[in-house]
Short mmCIF file of C-alpha atoms in Angstrom, two decimals:
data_model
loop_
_atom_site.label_atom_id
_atom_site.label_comp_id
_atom_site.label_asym_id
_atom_site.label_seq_id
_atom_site.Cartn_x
_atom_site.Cartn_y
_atom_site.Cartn_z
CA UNK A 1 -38.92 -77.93 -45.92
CA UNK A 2 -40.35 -81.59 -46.59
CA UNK A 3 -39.47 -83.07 -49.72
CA UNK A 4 -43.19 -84.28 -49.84
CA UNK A 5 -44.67 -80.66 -49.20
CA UNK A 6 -42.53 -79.27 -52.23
CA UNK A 7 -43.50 -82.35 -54.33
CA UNK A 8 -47.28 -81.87 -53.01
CA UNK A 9 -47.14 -78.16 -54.60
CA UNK A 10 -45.50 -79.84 -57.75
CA UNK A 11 -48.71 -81.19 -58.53
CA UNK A 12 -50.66 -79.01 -57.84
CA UNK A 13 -51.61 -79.33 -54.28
CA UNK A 14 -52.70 -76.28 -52.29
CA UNK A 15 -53.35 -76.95 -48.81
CA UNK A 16 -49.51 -77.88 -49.17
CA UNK A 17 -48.68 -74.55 -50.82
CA UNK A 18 -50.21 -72.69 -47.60
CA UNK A 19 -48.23 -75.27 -45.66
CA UNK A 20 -45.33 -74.37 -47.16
CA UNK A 21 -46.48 -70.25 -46.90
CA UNK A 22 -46.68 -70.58 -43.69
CA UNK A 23 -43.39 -72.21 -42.77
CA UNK A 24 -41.77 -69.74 -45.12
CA UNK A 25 -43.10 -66.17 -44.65
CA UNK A 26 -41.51 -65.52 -41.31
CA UNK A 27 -38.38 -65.69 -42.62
CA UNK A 28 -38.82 -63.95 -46.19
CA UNK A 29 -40.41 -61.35 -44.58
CA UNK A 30 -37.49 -60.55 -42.18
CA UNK A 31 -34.90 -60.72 -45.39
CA UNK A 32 -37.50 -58.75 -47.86
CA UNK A 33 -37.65 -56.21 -44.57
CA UNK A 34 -34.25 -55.61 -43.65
CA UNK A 35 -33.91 -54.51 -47.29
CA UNK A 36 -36.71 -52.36 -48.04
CA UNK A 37 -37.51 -51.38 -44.35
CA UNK A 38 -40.92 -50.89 -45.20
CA UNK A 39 -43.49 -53.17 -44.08
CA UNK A 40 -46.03 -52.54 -46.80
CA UNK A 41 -43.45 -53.08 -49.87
CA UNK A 42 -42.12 -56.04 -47.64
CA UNK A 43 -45.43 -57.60 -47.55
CA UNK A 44 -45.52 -57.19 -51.24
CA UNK A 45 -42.80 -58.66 -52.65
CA UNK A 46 -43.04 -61.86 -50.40
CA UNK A 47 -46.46 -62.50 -51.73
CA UNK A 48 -44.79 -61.85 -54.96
CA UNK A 49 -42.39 -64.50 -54.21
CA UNK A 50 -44.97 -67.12 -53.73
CA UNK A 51 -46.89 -65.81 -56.98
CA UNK A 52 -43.75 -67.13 -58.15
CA UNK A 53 -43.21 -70.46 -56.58
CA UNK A 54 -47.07 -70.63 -57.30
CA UNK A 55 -45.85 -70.28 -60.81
CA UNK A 56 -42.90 -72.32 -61.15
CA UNK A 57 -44.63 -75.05 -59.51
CA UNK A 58 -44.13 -77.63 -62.02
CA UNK A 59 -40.33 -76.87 -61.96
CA UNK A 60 -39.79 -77.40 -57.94
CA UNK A 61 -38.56 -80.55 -57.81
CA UNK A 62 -35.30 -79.28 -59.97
CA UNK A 63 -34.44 -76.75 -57.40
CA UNK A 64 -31.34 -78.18 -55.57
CA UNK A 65 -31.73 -75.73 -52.42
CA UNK A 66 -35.37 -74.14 -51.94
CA UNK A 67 -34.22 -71.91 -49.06
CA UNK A 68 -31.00 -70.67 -51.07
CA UNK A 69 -33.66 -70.27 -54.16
CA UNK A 70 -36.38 -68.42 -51.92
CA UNK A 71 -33.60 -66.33 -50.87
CA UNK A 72 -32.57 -65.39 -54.09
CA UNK A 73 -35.85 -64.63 -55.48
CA UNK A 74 -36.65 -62.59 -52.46
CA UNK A 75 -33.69 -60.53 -53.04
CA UNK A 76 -34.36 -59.68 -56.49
CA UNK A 77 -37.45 -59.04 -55.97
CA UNK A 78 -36.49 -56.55 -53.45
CA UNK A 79 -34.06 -55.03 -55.49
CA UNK A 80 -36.50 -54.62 -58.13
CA UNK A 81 -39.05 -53.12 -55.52
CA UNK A 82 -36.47 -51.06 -54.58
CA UNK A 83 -35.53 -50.02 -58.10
CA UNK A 84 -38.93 -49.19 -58.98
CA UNK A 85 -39.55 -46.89 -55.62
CA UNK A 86 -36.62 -44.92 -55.40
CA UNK A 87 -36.87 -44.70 -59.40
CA UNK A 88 -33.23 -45.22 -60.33
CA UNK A 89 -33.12 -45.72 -64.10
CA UNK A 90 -29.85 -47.40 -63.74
CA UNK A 91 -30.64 -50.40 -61.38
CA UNK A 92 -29.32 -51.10 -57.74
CA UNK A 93 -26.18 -53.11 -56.75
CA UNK A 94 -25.66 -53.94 -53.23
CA UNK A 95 -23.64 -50.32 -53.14
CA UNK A 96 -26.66 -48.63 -53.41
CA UNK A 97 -28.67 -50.57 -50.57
CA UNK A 98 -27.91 -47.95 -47.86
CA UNK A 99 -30.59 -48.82 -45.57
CA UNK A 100 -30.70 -52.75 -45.09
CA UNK A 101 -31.97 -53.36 -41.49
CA UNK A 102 -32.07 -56.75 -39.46
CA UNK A 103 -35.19 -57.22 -37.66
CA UNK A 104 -34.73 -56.82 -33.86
CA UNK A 105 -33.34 -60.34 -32.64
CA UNK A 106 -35.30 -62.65 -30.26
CA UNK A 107 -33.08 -64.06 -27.13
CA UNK A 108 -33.09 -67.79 -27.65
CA UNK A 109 -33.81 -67.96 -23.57
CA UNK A 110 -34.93 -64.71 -22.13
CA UNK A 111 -33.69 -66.41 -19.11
CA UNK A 112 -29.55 -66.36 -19.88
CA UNK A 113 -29.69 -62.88 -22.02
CA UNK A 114 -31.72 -59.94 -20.15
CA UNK A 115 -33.41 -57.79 -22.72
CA UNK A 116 -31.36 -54.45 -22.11
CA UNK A 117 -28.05 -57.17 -23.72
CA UNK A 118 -30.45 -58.13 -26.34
CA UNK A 119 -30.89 -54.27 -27.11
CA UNK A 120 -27.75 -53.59 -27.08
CA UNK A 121 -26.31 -56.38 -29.85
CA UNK A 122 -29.68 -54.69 -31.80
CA UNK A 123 -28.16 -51.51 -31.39
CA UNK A 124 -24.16 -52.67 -32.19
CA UNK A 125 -25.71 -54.83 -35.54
CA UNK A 126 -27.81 -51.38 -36.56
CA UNK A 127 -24.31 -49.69 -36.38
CA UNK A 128 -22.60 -51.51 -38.94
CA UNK A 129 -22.25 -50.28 -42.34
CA UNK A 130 -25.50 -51.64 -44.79
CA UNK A 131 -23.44 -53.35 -46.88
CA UNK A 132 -21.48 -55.18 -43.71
CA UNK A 133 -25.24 -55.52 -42.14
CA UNK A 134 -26.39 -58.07 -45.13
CA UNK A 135 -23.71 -59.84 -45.57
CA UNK A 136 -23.61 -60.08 -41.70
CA UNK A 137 -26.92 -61.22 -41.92
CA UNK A 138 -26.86 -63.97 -44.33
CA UNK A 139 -24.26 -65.24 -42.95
CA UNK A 140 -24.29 -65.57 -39.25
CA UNK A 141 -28.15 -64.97 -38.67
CA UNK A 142 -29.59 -66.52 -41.60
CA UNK A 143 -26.25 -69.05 -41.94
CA UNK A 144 -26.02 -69.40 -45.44
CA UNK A 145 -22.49 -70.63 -47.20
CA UNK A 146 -20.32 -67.88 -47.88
CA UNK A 147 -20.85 -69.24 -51.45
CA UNK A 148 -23.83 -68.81 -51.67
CA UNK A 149 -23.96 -65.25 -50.31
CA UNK A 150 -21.48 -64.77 -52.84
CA UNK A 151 -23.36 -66.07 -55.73
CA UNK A 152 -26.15 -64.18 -54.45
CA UNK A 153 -24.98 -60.69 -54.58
CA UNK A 154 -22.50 -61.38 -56.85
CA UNK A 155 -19.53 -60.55 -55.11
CA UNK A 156 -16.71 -62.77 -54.00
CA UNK A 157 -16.34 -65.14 -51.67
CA UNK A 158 -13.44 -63.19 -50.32
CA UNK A 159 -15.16 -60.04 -50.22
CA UNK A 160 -18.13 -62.12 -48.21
CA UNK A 161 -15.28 -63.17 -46.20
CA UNK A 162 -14.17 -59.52 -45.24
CA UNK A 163 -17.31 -57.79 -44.82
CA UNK A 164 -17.99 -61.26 -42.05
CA UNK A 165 -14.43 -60.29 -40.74
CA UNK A 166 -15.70 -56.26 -40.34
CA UNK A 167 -18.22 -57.14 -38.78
CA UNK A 168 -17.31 -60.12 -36.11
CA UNK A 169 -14.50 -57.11 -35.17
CA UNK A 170 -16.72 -54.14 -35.05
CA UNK A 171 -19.43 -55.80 -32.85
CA UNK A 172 -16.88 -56.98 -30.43
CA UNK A 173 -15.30 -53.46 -29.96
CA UNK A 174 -19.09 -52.03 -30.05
CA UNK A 175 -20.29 -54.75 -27.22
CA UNK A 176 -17.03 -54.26 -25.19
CA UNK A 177 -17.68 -50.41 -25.26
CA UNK A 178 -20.99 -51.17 -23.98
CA UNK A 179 -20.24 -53.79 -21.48
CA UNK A 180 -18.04 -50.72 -19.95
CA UNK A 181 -21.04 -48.70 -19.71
CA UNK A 182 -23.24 -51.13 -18.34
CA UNK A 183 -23.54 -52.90 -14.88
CA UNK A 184 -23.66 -56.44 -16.13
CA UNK A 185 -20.93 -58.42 -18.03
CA UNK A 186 -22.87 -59.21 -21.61
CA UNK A 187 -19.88 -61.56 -22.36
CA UNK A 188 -20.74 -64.15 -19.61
#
């Protein structure tokens, strides 16, 4: 995100909110979604989350990170979605998110990765536990600092660290197991 664009929307300045919308949304969307895994409640809470950038305007410019904010507000706001849906007078912690999905990944070039591979790491990321799957996520999809993830979901950095570990092992025995199966060699 520009520096200019966020200062733009500081002021006031709404063709560069919907700039900013649009350079945003993809990516919300995909974090609100693997959490909720509804595409109606996802929609929701990321226009929520620009109804609250919208808001906060004025205070933009004292955000340090507005990805690792966006994030965060996204999250809560899921939670909170989540909370309110399922009804659970208690709140959620990141126990309780059972069903966090990861979109389907794109093959950076369709060319080098056929689309029965791509399928297949889909299938071995789907596999992992929900808890492993976000923290997965963040980290190596999304590549946020294991601080940060930590901060976050308010675990620790170590516990980032080992749900990472989990999962860097149980995709590579999930992908080998495949590879067996299949008539190409996925690791080439």
């Amino acid at each position: 995100m520009e520096a200019n664009t966020i200062y733009r929307i500081s002021k006031g300045d709404e063709q560069a909110f919907d700039t900013f919308m649009d350079e945003c949304s993809s990516a919300l969307y995909h974090y609100a979604y693997g959490i909720l895994g509804n595409h109606q409640l996802t929609e929701e809470v990321v226009s929520d989350v620009f109804l609250e950038v919208w808001k906060n305007r004025k205070g933009l410019l004292e955000i340090e990170s507005m990805k690792a904010w966006l994030r965060t507000v996204t999250y809560h706001k899921a939670v909170s979605t989540l909370r309110h849906e399922s009804t659970i007078p208690e709140g959620i912690s990141l126990d309780e998110i059972e069903s966090f999905r990861i979109s389907p990944l794109d093959a950076p070039d369709e060319a080098m990765i056929s689309r029965e591979e791509i399928d297949s790491l889909n299938r071995a990321i789907e596999s992992l536990p929900p808890k492993c799957r976000h923290v997965f996520f963040l980290a190596k999809i999304d590549c946020r600092p294991y601080k940060e993830i930590a901060e976050m979901l308010q675990i620790s950095v170590a516990t980032v660290n080992y749900h990472v570990g989990y999962a860097m092992e149980a995709l590579k025995k999930i992908l080998t197991l495949i590879a067996l199966t299949l008539p190409i060699d996925i690791f080439n």
